[in-house]
Structure formats: C-alpha cells, structure tokens
mmCIF file of C-alpha atoms in Angstrom:
data_model
loop_
_atom_site.group_PDB
_atom_site.id
_atom_site.type_symbol
_atom_site.label_atom_id
_atom_site.label_comp_id
_atom_site.label_asym_id
_atom_site.label_seq_id
_atom_site.Cartn_x
_atom_site.Cartn_y
_atom_site.Cartn_z
ATOM 1 C CA UNK J 27 15.866 -28.012 47.798
ATOM 2 C CA UNK J 28 16.869 -26.377 50.561
ATOM 3 C CA UNK J 29 14.876 -23.601 53.223
ATOM 4 C CA UNK J 30 16.279 -20.717 50.966
ATOM 5 C CA UNK J 31 15.039 -20.577 47.193
ATOM 6 C CA UNK J 32 18.166 -19.806 44.826
ATOM 7 C CA UNK J 33 17.342 -18.002 41.639
ATOM 8 C CA UNK J 34 19.642 -17.111 39.092
ATOM 9 C CA UNK J 35 17.946 -14.054 36.792
ATOM 10 C CA UNK J 36 20.072 -14.143 33.523
ATOM 11 C CA UNK J 37 19.928 -11.517 31.009
ATOM 12 C CA UNK J 38 22.314 -10.812 27.731
ATOM 13 C CA UNK J 39 23.588 -7.023 29.642
ATOM 14 C CA UNK J 40 23.484 -5.749 33.251
ATOM 15 C CA UNK J 41 25.530 -2.795 34.881
ATOM 16 C CA UNK J 42 26.906 -1.239 34.203
ATOM 17 C CA UNK J 43 24.773 -0.730 30.770
ATOM 18 C CA UNK J 44 21.781 -0.149 31.273
ATOM 19 C CA UNK J 45 18.826 0.021 29.867
ATOM 20 C CA UNK J 46 14.741 -0.790 30.371
ATOM 21 C CA UNK J 47 15.653 -4.366 30.979
ATOM 22 C CA UNK J 48 18.905 -3.758 32.969
ATOM 23 C CA UNK J 49 16.961 -1.644 35.297
ATOM 24 C CA UNK J 50 14.116 -3.917 35.769
ATOM 25 C CA UNK J 51 16.578 -6.296 36.784
ATOM 26 C CA UNK J 52 18.398 -4.057 38.799
ATOM 27 C CA UNK J 53 15.618 -2.589 41.054
ATOM 28 C CA UNK J 54 14.598 -6.071 41.327
ATOM 29 C CA UNK J 55 16.761 -8.191 42.639
ATOM 30 C CA UNK J 56 18.278 -5.893 45.123
ATOM 31 C CA UNK J 57 14.651 -6.076 46.979
ATOM 32 C CA UNK J 58 13.753 -9.237 46.532
ATOM 33 C CA UNK J 59 17.105 -10.362 48.333
ATOM 34 C CA UNK J 60 17.010 -7.482 50.747
ATOM 35 C CA UNK J 61 12.778 -8.214 51.480
ATOM 36 C CA UNK J 62 12.457 -11.638 51.279
ATOM 37 C CA UNK J 63 14.136 -15.161 52.074
ATOM 38 C CA UNK J 64 14.835 -15.906 48.621
ATOM 39 C CA UNK J 65 18.557 -15.311 47.067
ATOM 40 C CA UNK J 66 18.755 -13.898 43.272
ATOM 41 C CA UNK J 67 21.766 -13.799 41.813
ATOM 42 C CA UNK J 68 22.402 -12.361 38.176
ATOM 43 C CA UNK J 69 24.060 -13.884 35.577
ATOM 44 C CA UNK J 70 25.234 -11.993 32.040
ATOM 45 C CA UNK J 71 27.721 -11.385 29.676
ATOM 46 C CA UNK J 72 30.993 -9.324 29.732
ATOM 47 C CA UNK J 73 31.658 -8.390 25.725
ATOM 48 C CA UNK J 74 34.608 -6.397 26.999
ATOM 49 C CA UNK J 75 36.542 -8.570 28.464
ATOM 50 C CA UNK J 76 37.051 -5.466 30.876
ATOM 51 C CA UNK J 77 34.706 -6.492 33.474
ATOM 52 C CA UNK J 78 35.191 -8.449 36.929
ATOM 53 C CA UNK J 79 33.721 -11.997 36.517
ATOM 54 C CA UNK J 80 32.437 -11.735 39.628
ATOM 55 C CA UNK J 81 30.840 -8.774 42.060
ATOM 56 C CA UNK J 82 28.089 -7.050 43.940
ATOM 57 C CA UNK J 83 26.038 -4.882 42.684
ATOM 58 C CA UNK J 84 23.400 -3.167 45.169
ATOM 59 C CA UNK J 85 23.397 -5.964 47.119
ATOM 60 C CA UNK J 86 23.396 -8.887 44.711
ATOM 61 C CA UNK J 87 25.777 -11.428 43.338
ATOM 62 C CA UNK J 88 26.361 -10.978 39.807
ATOM 63 C CA UNK J 89 28.267 -13.359 37.583
ATOM 64 C CA UNK J 90 29.810 -12.102 34.333
ATOM 65 C CA UNK J 91 30.818 -14.544 31.232
ATOM 66 C CA UNK J 92 32.631 -13.857 28.012
ATOM 67 C CA UNK J 93 30.396 -13.416 24.817
ATOM 68 C CA UNK J 94 31.412 -13.324 20.905
ATOM 69 C CA UNK J 95 30.933 -11.626 18.610
ATOM 70 C CA UNK J 96 31.231 -8.722 20.815
ATOM 71 C CA UNK J 97 30.660 -6.019 18.085
ATOM 72 C CA UNK J 98 27.190 -7.499 17.468
ATOM 73 C CA UNK J 99 24.200 -7.764 19.656
ATOM 74 C CA UNK J 100 23.268 -11.529 17.942
ATOM 75 C CA UNK J 101 26.368 -12.729 20.616
ATOM 76 C CA UNK J 102 26.653 -16.207 22.275
ATOM 77 C CA UNK J 103 28.002 -16.936 25.751
ATOM 78 C CA UNK J 104 28.361 -20.583 26.123
ATOM 79 C CA UNK J 105 29.627 -20.388 29.519
ATOM 80 C CA UNK J 106 25.904 -19.868 30.542
ATOM 81 C CA UNK J 107 25.136 -23.252 30.240
ATOM 82 C CA UNK J 108 27.851 -24.529 32.439
ATOM 83 C CA UNK J 109 26.882 -22.062 35.262
ATOM 84 C CA UNK J 110 23.601 -22.882 35.228
ATOM 85 C CA UNK J 111 24.711 -26.419 35.251
ATOM 86 C CA UNK J 112 26.735 -26.154 38.147
ATOM 87 C CA UNK J 113 25.589 -23.283 40.424
ATOM 88 C CA UNK J 114 23.152 -25.280 42.349
ATOM 89 C CA UNK J 115 19.901 -22.939 41.694
ATOM 90 C CA UNK J 116 16.328 -24.013 42.327
ATOM 91 C CA UNK J 117 14.792 -21.497 39.114
ATOM 92 C CA UNK J 118 16.663 -20.114 36.490
ATOM 93 C CA UNK J 119 14.479 -16.682 35.236
ATOM 94 C CA UNK J 120 15.583 -15.533 32.072
ATOM 95 C CA UNK J 121 15.577 -11.839 31.504
ATOM 96 C CA UNK J 122 15.173 -11.111 27.627
ATOM 97 C CA UNK J 123 14.464 -13.098 24.589
ATOM 98 C CA UNK J 124 16.343 -11.048 22.194
ATOM 99 C CA UNK J 125 19.414 -12.850 21.338
ATOM 100 C CA UNK J 126 20.926 -16.135 21.618
ATOM 101 C CA UNK J 127 21.334 -15.821 25.564
ATOM 102 C CA UNK J 128 18.362 -16.502 26.479
ATOM 103 C CA UNK J 129 17.419 -19.609 24.402
ATOM 104 C CA UNK J 130 20.897 -20.883 25.279
ATOM 105 C CA UNK J 131 19.901 -20.906 29.231
ATOM 106 C CA UNK J 132 16.374 -22.221 28.866
ATOM 107 C CA UNK J 133 17.780 -25.068 26.695
ATOM 108 C CA UNK J 134 20.773 -25.924 29.744
ATOM 109 C CA UNK J 135 18.165 -25.925 32.363
ATOM 110 C CA UNK J 136 15.547 -28.060 30.639
ATOM 111 C CA UNK J 137 18.495 -30.437 30.456
ATOM 112 C CA UNK J 138 19.668 -30.016 34.193
ATOM 113 C CA UNK J 139 16.058 -30.316 35.210
ATOM 114 C CA UNK J 140 16.105 -26.815 36.489
ATOM 115 C CA UNK J 141 12.550 -24.816 36.597
ATOM 116 C CA UNK J 142 12.757 -21.584 34.307
ATOM 117 C CA UNK J 143 10.673 -18.744 33.675
ATOM 118 C CA UNK J 144 10.644 -16.118 30.703
ATOM 119 C CA UNK J 145 10.277 -12.253 31.067
ATOM 120 C CA UNK J 146 10.030 -11.264 27.234
ATOM 121 C CA UNK J 147 10.596 -7.559 27.367
ATOM 122 C CA UNK J 148 9.881 -7.334 24.167
ATOM 123 C CA UNK J 149 11.032 -4.174 22.584
ATOM 124 C CA UNK J 150 12.415 -2.772 19.296
ATOM 125 C CA UNK J 151 15.439 -2.929 16.585
ATOM 126 C CA UNK J 152 17.309 -0.383 14.512
ATOM 127 C CA UNK J 153 16.841 -2.627 11.653
ATOM 128 C CA UNK J 154 13.518 -2.754 10.077
ATOM 129 C CA UNK J 155 14.720 -6.477 8.624
ATOM 130 C CA UNK J 156 15.251 -7.723 12.316
ATOM 131 C CA UNK J 157 12.026 -6.350 13.330
ATOM 132 C CA UNK J 158 9.775 -8.068 10.711
ATOM 133 C CA UNK J 159 11.560 -11.123 11.626
ATOM 134 C CA UNK J 160 10.390 -11.020 15.365
ATOM 135 C CA UNK J 161 6.925 -12.429 14.482
ATOM 136 C CA UNK J 162 8.993 -15.533 13.363
ATOM 137 C CA UNK J 163 11.756 -15.534 16.479
ATOM 138 C CA UNK J 164 8.950 -15.941 19.061
ATOM 139 C CA UNK J 165 6.804 -18.522 16.755
ATOM 140 C CA UNK J 166 10.379 -20.513 17.167
ATOM 141 C CA UNK J 167 11.553 -19.791 20.844
ATOM 142 C CA UNK J 168 7.387 -21.308 21.267
ATOM 143 C CA UNK J 169 8.240 -24.416 22.447
ATOM 144 C CA UNK J 170 11.096 -23.407 24.959
ATOM 145 C CA UNK J 171 8.364 -20.853 26.223
ATOM 146 C CA UNK J 172 5.506 -23.199 26.320
ATOM 147 C CA UNK J 173 7.617 -24.769 28.481
ATOM 148 C CA UNK J 174 8.681 -22.015 30.798
ATOM 149 C CA UNK J 175 6.408 -22.839 34.683
ATOM 150 C CA UNK J 176 5.420 -18.975 33.560
ATOM 151 C CA UNK J 177 6.123 -16.435 31.395
ATOM 152 C CA UNK J 178 6.518 -13.086 33.084
ATOM 153 C CA UNK J 179 5.077 -9.886 30.649
ATOM 154 C CA UNK J 180 5.340 -6.111 31.216
ATOM 155 C CA UNK J 181 2.000 -5.275 29.600
ATOM 156 C CA UNK J 182 -1.347 -6.480 27.989
ATOM 157 C CA UNK J 183 -0.541 -6.379 24.897
ATOM 158 C CA UNK J 184 2.466 -8.432 25.631
ATOM 159 C CA UNK J 185 1.192 -11.270 27.168
ATOM 160 C CA UNK J 186 -2.138 -11.148 23.902
ATOM 161 C CA UNK J 187 1.053 -11.252 21.780
ATOM 162 C CA UNK J 188 2.794 -14.604 23.306
ATOM 163 C CA UNK J 189 -0.656 -15.579 23.423
ATOM 164 C CA UNK J 190 -0.640 -15.563 19.764
ATOM 165 C CA UNK J 191 2.644 -15.834 17.966
ATOM 166 C CA UNK J 192 4.472 -18.451 20.330
ATOM 167 C CA UNK J 193 1.421 -20.764 21.381
ATOM 168 C CA UNK J 194 1.765 -20.242 25.421
ATOM 169 C CA UNK J 195 -1.174 -20.655 27.027
ATOM 170 C CA UNK J 196 -3.166 -17.782 28.707
ATOM 171 C CA UNK J 197 -2.852 -19.567 32.514
ATOM 172 C CA UNK J 198 1.263 -19.618 31.912
ATOM 173 C CA UNK J 199 1.138 -16.277 31.454
ATOM 174 C CA UNK J 200 1.487 -13.105 34.216
ATOM 175 C CA UNK J 201 1.599 -9.522 33.615
ATOM 176 C CA UNK J 202 3.533 -7.574 35.929
ATOM 177 C CA UNK J 203 4.261 -4.040 35.592
ATOM 178 C CA UNK J 204 7.680 -2.473 35.622
ATOM 179 C CA UNK J 205 7.733 0.441 38.625
ATOM 180 C CA UNK J 206 8.601 3.868 39.130
ATOM 181 C CA UNK J 207 10.696 5.084 42.078
ATOM 182 C CA UNK J 208 8.269 6.995 44.747
ATOM 183 C CA UNK J 209 9.903 8.344 48.039
ATOM 184 C CA UNK J 210 12.473 11.106 48.005
ATOM 185 C CA UNK J 211 11.979 11.570 43.956
ATOM 186 C CA UNK J 212 8.481 11.889 44.721
ATOM 187 C CA UNK J 213 8.971 15.341 46.572
ATOM 188 C CA UNK J 214 9.977 16.553 42.406
ATOM 189 C CA UNK J 215 6.295 16.017 41.811
ATOM 190 C CA UNK J 216 5.736 19.962 43.611
ATOM 191 C CA UNK J 217 7.830 21.739 40.830
ATOM 192 C CA UNK J 218 6.551 23.344 37.992
ATOM 193 C CA UNK J 219 8.801 23.454 35.202
ATOM 194 C CA UNK J 220 9.701 27.100 33.953
ATOM 195 C CA UNK J 221 11.864 26.416 31.015
ATOM 196 C CA UNK J 222 10.322 25.230 27.455
ATOM 197 C CA UNK J 223 12.479 21.982 27.898
ATOM 198 C CA UNK J 224 11.221 18.893 26.048
ATOM 199 C CA UNK J 225 13.314 15.644 27.516
ATOM 200 C CA UNK J 226 13.959 12.370 25.799
ATOM 201 C CA UNK J 227 14.835 9.305 28.168
ATOM 202 C CA UNK J 228 16.267 6.164 25.946
ATOM 203 C CA UNK J 229 19.003 4.431 24.311
ATOM 204 C CA UNK J 230 20.062 6.485 21.242
ATOM 205 C CA UNK J 231 19.126 3.843 18.194
ATOM 206 C CA UNK J 232 16.722 4.797 15.366
ATOM 207 C CA UNK J 233 14.052 2.878 17.153
ATOM 208 C CA UNK J 234 13.610 4.864 19.955
ATOM 209 C CA UNK J 235 12.502 7.679 17.628
ATOM 210 C CA UNK J 236 14.806 10.297 18.588
ATOM 211 C CA UNK J 237 15.120 11.465 14.866
ATOM 212 C CA UNK J 238 11.533 12.524 15.381
ATOM 213 C CA UNK J 239 11.824 15.371 17.854
ATOM 214 C CA UNK J 240 15.140 16.976 16.043
ATOM 215 C CA UNK J 241 13.237 16.789 13.210
ATOM 216 C CA UNK J 242 10.061 18.533 15.042
ATOM 217 C CA UNK J 243 12.490 21.110 16.358
ATOM 218 C CA UNK J 244 12.453 24.148 13.751
ATOM 219 C CA UNK J 245 8.939 23.520 14.143
ATOM 220 C CA UNK J 246 8.298 23.791 18.003
ATOM 221 C CA UNK J 247 11.021 26.909 17.908
ATOM 222 C CA UNK J 248 8.490 28.778 15.423
ATOM 223 C CA UNK J 249 5.822 28.174 18.498
ATOM 224 C CA UNK J 250 7.871 28.114 20.894
ATOM 225 C CA UNK J 251 11.226 30.757 20.134
ATOM 226 C CA UNK J 252 13.119 29.259 23.608
ATOM 227 C CA UNK J 253 12.367 25.592 22.685
ATOM 228 C CA UNK J 254 14.977 23.411 23.912
ATOM 229 C CA UNK J 255 15.349 19.326 23.445
ATOM 230 C CA UNK J 256 17.518 17.283 25.825
ATOM 231 C CA UNK J 257 18.975 13.765 24.799
ATOM 232 C CA UNK J 258 19.150 11.677 27.683
ATOM 233 C CA UNK J 259 21.063 8.385 26.988
ATOM 234 C CA UNK J 260 23.525 6.674 24.781
ATOM 235 C CA UNK J 261 23.867 4.654 21.683
ATOM 236 C CA UNK J 262 24.905 4.012 18.241
ATOM 237 C CA UNK J 263 22.629 7.027 16.634
ATOM 238 C CA UNK J 264 24.041 9.585 18.881
ATOM 239 C CA UNK J 265 26.349 10.528 15.951
ATOM 240 C CA UNK J 266 23.599 11.010 13.346
ATOM 241 C CA UNK J 267 21.994 12.911 15.558
ATOM 242 C CA UNK J 268 24.044 15.374 15.870
ATOM 243 C CA UNK J 269 24.911 15.753 12.328
ATOM 244 C CA UNK J 270 20.755 16.271 11.460
ATOM 245 C CA UNK J 271 20.691 18.474 14.248
ATOM 246 C CA UNK J 272 23.522 20.491 12.697
ATOM 247 C CA UNK J 273 21.960 19.731 9.336
ATOM 248 C CA UNK J 274 18.280 21.380 10.658
ATOM 249 C CA UNK J 275 20.251 24.275 12.382
ATOM 250 C CA UNK J 276 19.129 23.880 15.962
ATOM 251 C CA UNK J 277 22.534 21.674 17.214
ATOM 252 C CA UNK J 278 22.591 24.923 20.154
ATOM 253 C CA UNK J 279 18.915 23.459 21.118
ATOM 254 C CA UNK J 280 19.798 19.794 21.111
ATOM 255 C CA UNK J 281 21.945 18.860 24.105
ATOM 256 C CA UNK J 282 23.278 15.241 24.955
ATOM 257 C CA UNK J 283 23.589 13.868 28.596
ATOM 258 C CA UNK J 284 23.211 10.377 30.369
ATOM 259 C CA UNK J 285 22.732 9.745 33.912
ATOM 260 C CA UNK J 286 24.352 6.919 35.912
ATOM 261 C CA UNK J 287 21.816 4.042 35.635
ATOM 262 C CA UNK J 288 21.981 3.856 39.947
ATOM 263 C CA UNK J 289 21.267 7.595 40.530
ATOM 264 C CA UNK J 290 17.579 7.308 40.139
ATOM 265 C CA UNK J 291 17.114 10.778 41.956
ATOM 266 C CA UNK J 292 19.500 12.340 39.132
ATOM 267 C CA UNK J 293 16.534 11.209 36.750
ATOM 268 C CA UNK J 294 14.174 12.478 38.703
ATOM 269 C CA UNK J 295 15.546 15.601 38.754
ATOM 270 C CA UNK J 296 16.040 15.609 35.213
ATOM 271 C CA UNK J 297 12.505 14.790 34.236
ATOM 272 C CA UNK J 298 11.486 17.307 36.672
ATOM 273 C CA UNK J 299 12.683 19.868 34.447
ATOM 274 C CA UNK J 300 10.648 19.288 31.416
ATOM 275 C CA UNK J 301 8.004 21.108 30.478
ATOM 276 C CA UNK J 302 7.297 17.480 28.424
ATOM 277 C CA UNK J 303 8.696 14.143 28.343
ATOM 278 C CA UNK J 304 8.179 12.400 24.751
ATOM 279 C CA UNK J 305 8.868 8.972 23.933
ATOM 280 C CA UNK J 306 8.037 8.289 19.704
ATOM 281 C CA UNK J 307 9.592 4.746 19.829
ATOM 282 C CA UNK J 308 8.816 2.429 17.061
ATOM 283 C CA UNK J 309 8.173 0.012 19.653
ATOM 284 C CA UNK J 310 8.056 -0.493 23.309
ATOM 285 C CA UNK J 311 7.249 -3.019 25.890
ATOM 286 C CA UNK J 312 6.514 -0.634 29.125
ATOM 287 C CA UNK J 313 8.924 2.126 29.489
ATOM 288 C CA UNK J 314 10.300 3.165 32.930
ATOM 289 C CA UNK J 315 11.066 6.646 32.276
ATOM 290 C CA UNK J 316 7.639 6.992 30.717
ATOM 291 C CA UNK J 317 6.146 5.504 34.030
ATOM 292 C CA UNK J 318 8.391 7.692 36.232
ATOM 293 C CA UNK J 319 7.739 10.866 34.393
ATOM 294 C CA UNK J 320 3.970 9.893 34.844
ATOM 295 C CA UNK J 321 4.679 9.284 38.557
ATOM 296 C CA UNK J 322 6.130 13.377 38.782
ATOM 297 C CA UNK J 323 2.592 14.200 36.702
ATOM 298 C CA UNK J 324 4.676 15.675 33.767
ATOM 299 C CA UNK J 325 3.170 15.499 30.774
ATOM 300 C CA UNK J 326 3.753 13.067 28.324
ATOM 301 C CA UNK J 327 3.731 12.192 24.360
ATOM 302 C CA UNK J 328 4.144 9.096 22.530
ATOM 303 C CA UNK J 329 3.659 7.411 19.544
ATOM 304 C CA UNK J 330 1.552 4.725 19.090
ATOM 305 C CA UNK J 331 3.436 1.692 19.164
ATOM 306 C CA UNK J 332 2.404 -0.825 21.570
ATOM 307 C CA UNK J 333 3.315 -0.521 25.157
ATOM 308 C CA UNK J 334 3.295 3.597 24.530
ATOM 309 C CA UNK J 335 -0.176 2.964 23.076
ATOM 310 C CA UNK J 336 -1.253 1.072 25.852
ATOM 311 C CA UNK J 337 -0.369 4.185 28.574
ATOM 312 C CA UNK J 338 -2.391 6.731 26.294
ATOM 313 C CA UNK J 339 -5.366 4.484 26.222
ATOM 314 C CA UNK J 340 -5.028 4.641 29.935
ATOM 315 C CA UNK J 341 -4.915 8.411 29.948
ATOM 316 C CA UNK J 342 -1.953 9.142 30.963
ATOM 317 C CA UNK J 343 0.070 10.274 27.690
ATOM 318 C CA UNK J 344 -1.160 12.140 24.841
ATOM 319 C CA UNK J 345 -0.902 9.670 21.684
ATOM 320 C CA UNK J 346 0.751 11.371 19.042
ATOM 321 C CA UNK J 347 -0.722 9.087 15.404
ATOM 322 C CA UNK J 348 2.148 9.895 12.827
ATOM 323 C CA UNK J 349 5.071 10.756 14.988
ATOM 324 C CA UNK J 350 7.272 11.183 11.387
ATOM 325 C CA UNK J 351 4.747 13.976 10.688
ATOM 326 C CA UNK J 352 7.344 16.737 12.336
ATOM 327 C CA UNK J 353 4.443 19.728 12.385
ATOM 328 C CA UNK J 354 1.997 17.288 14.289
ATOM 329 C CA UNK J 355 4.595 16.429 17.074
ATOM 330 C CA UNK J 356 5.890 20.220 17.573
ATOM 331 C CA UNK J 357 1.986 21.430 18.156
ATOM 332 C CA UNK J 358 1.630 19.006 20.400
ATOM 333 C CA UNK J 359 4.899 19.630 22.573
ATOM 334 C CA UNK J 360 4.328 22.934 22.167
ATOM 335 C CA UNK J 361 0.967 23.209 24.406
ATOM 336 C CA UNK J 362 2.821 22.157 27.637
ATOM 337 C CA UNK J 363 6.071 24.070 27.077
ATOM 338 C CA UNK J 364 5.662 27.766 28.619
ATOM 339 C CA UNK J 365 5.671 29.886 26.167
ATOM 340 C CA UNK J 366 3.375 27.569 24.199
ATOM 341 C CA UNK J 367 -0.479 27.806 23.226
ATOM 342 C CA UNK J 368 -2.937 25.386 24.862
ATOM 343 C CA UNK J 369 -6.239 25.255 22.770
ATOM 344 C CA UNK J 370 -9.614 23.321 23.878
ATOM 345 C CA UNK J 371 -8.185 19.733 22.597
ATOM 346 C CA UNK J 372 -5.170 19.923 24.361
ATOM 347 C CA UNK J 373 -4.427 16.734 26.591
ATOM 348 C CA UNK J 374 -3.858 17.586 30.551
ATOM 349 C CA UNK J 375 -1.680 15.585 32.131
ATOM 350 C CA UNK J 376 -3.271 13.777 34.701
ATOM 351 C CA UNK J 377 -2.607 14.449 38.563
ATOM 352 C CA UNK J 378 -0.667 10.947 39.711
ATOM 353 C CA UNK J 379 -2.523 8.879 42.241
ATOM 354 C CA UNK J 380 0.708 7.590 43.612
ATOM 355 C CA UNK J 381 -1.185 4.800 45.317
ATOM 356 C CA UNK J 382 -2.178 3.101 41.758
ATOM 357 C CA UNK J 383 1.155 3.017 39.839
ATOM 358 C CA UNK J 384 3.175 0.363 39.978
ATOM 359 C CA UNK J 385 6.568 0.572 42.229
ATOM 360 C CA UNK J 386 9.448 -1.291 42.003
ATOM 361 C CA UNK J 387 8.951 -2.643 45.756
ATOM 362 C CA UNK J 388 5.038 -4.343 44.311
ATOM 363 C CA UNK J 389 6.611 -5.594 40.863
ATOM 364 C CA UNK J 390 9.874 -7.347 43.320
ATOM 365 C CA UNK J 391 7.174 -9.090 45.592
ATOM 366 C CA UNK J 392 4.708 -10.353 42.301
ATOM 367 C CA UNK J 393 8.386 -11.540 41.486
ATOM 368 C CA UNK J 394 8.977 -13.696 44.532
ATOM 369 C CA UNK J 395 5.413 -14.605 44.726
ATOM 370 C CA UNK J 396 5.978 -16.556 40.902
ATOM 371 C CA UNK J 397 9.482 -17.627 42.193
ATOM 372 C CA UNK J 398 7.702 -19.330 45.279
ATOM 373 C CA UNK J 399 4.736 -20.740 43.084
ATOM 374 C CA UNK J 400 6.852 -21.837 40.436
ATOM 375 C CA UNK J 401 8.590 -24.615 42.437
#
C-alpha cells in the first residue's frame, strides 16, 4: 500500500439519481477527499446508457458501468468485478446491499484479496413479498457480511438486526449515523412558518407512505381549512398519488416537486416553510430529510417503523401508532399547523442543540477513521 490510501465506494445508484444512500455517498466522499489524505472514488451503475463512464462529481471521481436488466432494481453489473480487479484499490466499501451489485463487489474483493466494508443502508421496498424476503436475504448474505472488516450501520436497530439475522459479531459492527447539513442552512431555523403546510420528502414509492398523508388530507382540511401537502421527490408512485388526490377531491391541495440533489440550501428552504414535516414509511433506517428538519427545529411526525421509531424514542419526533388511521394522522398534523388546535398532550418540537446532532463532517471523519483501521 502506498502513502495514500485508495478506497473504492461501490453503490448501485448515484448522482444524478439520488436517495438516502446516494446522499450519504455524495456528502461523505467529497469531505474525505477534501479533508484527509485518503482518496475515495465511486463505482456505480448506469441503467440508461446515457451517462458518462467517468466524471468528477463534487471533487470525487465517479466510474459508471452498464447494468441489466435496465428496467428492474435487481439488476446485475458484471463490469463491477473487473473494475475492482484492475483498480489498484486498498479497500472496497459497499454502500447498500439491496440488489446483486454489492454481493458481486464483495465476492470480487474477496477473490482479489482486497479488504472490504459494508454499509447496509437498509430500507424498504414497495413489494410486500420483497420485504418479507429480506430476512432470508440477510441470512444468505451472512457469510459475505461476516467476512467484511467492518459492517457500518446508520442506526442502532440496524446493527442489532445484522447481529441477529446475519450473524455479524458485535465487534465487527460500528454505528455511524447520517449527518445533517449545519452551516448557512441553519439560518432557516430562525424562521417561523406562517402557512399550514405539511412537507414530506422522499422517493415516491408505496413503502414511503405518502398515500397515508394524501388520505389524511380531507380530514386535516376539516381541522385546518387552508392546509396543504407538498410531496418532494420523484418515483414510480407519483401517478397513483395524483389519481388518489383527485379521487379524494384534494388535488388542488397537493403539490409535487423535486429538488436537485446537490442543492442542500433549496432543501433547507423547503423544510423551513413547513408547519410540520411528516414521513410515514413502512420502513426506514436513518432518514436524511427528517434529520435536516430536526436541525431546523421543525416538528416531525413519523411512523413507528424501525429507524423512525428510534428517532421518536430519542424525543426528536412524534410517533403515529397507525399511519393508516387517516383521522389520527390528521389530528397529529393539525397540532403543529398555523390555525390548528393544540391540546395538552401535543408533542413539542425540541429546540435543536446543533452541537449534539450528527453532521456530515463527523460522519466523514468516522468513515475515514474506520478506513485507516481496516487496512
């Protein structure tokens, strides 16, 4: 190994496609490359066949290889193994384990005797069958995950799950939470929302639960007549959500928008407008947008699932016991909106201690430390 540690992060999707895992990779790689003597490159797939095979994104070299089948999320990218074999990297870091790309990368690294790390970034899926199959998937991936120098989880529940379901030893697991953007965007924390706006940020898929918010909107309007819902994101469920809003007679109260993945200031501005931020996913690990809302001091309403429930147990959000109960969801949301009515049992959004919240700088520093310890 030379004086500069060379790390290859492998992620199935990356810029310009963005979600929680992609944001994590985007935010951490640029910081490690900027602030340390470690060089990190990204290897990802291109299912469109239209993106550059190599480019620099925010100071990080990104390599793209073809993947098939292009229309599915269980695609395979054979060139991943070749890239790991010829790249001369000292360490491979697999970001996400939801399709065939990470097992291929782990196997290739093993054959080339390159140490590797795994960050599962466990999330949900719109298919209930796929969700039920996850436990079997973790069991099957157990040998590869146990061979990793370190499994890096974003939440405590995730670390416990992989100890139990994949047999990863406790001393091989680290917990490094996703960060929040603290800096110029923090100025928005001083703003007081003046409109009864509910904001939900996330890819538009069934498991993300946006449909629960649309179904709650007629009930919410009875409580707060001017209430509106903004869905921030794109995804396969968008048309179905639009149809649902029209069927319920609230199409004029639901807006759909997206924000460029690199524009964190625009995301902060969007969240700052919210009277309340809501995420009612069936499954989440450590959602970036929710943490950004907390950093801005915005009240957050979440489902009880996994990482969301963990945030609620930390006093950072209000948990809704049953996200399918539209009336209960509406009541919870209404207590935070201008024109709504608070009762004695209402959750009060905490005044954020920014120094106590995880940051992307801290996340990147933790990864850099693990990289050095793993070679």
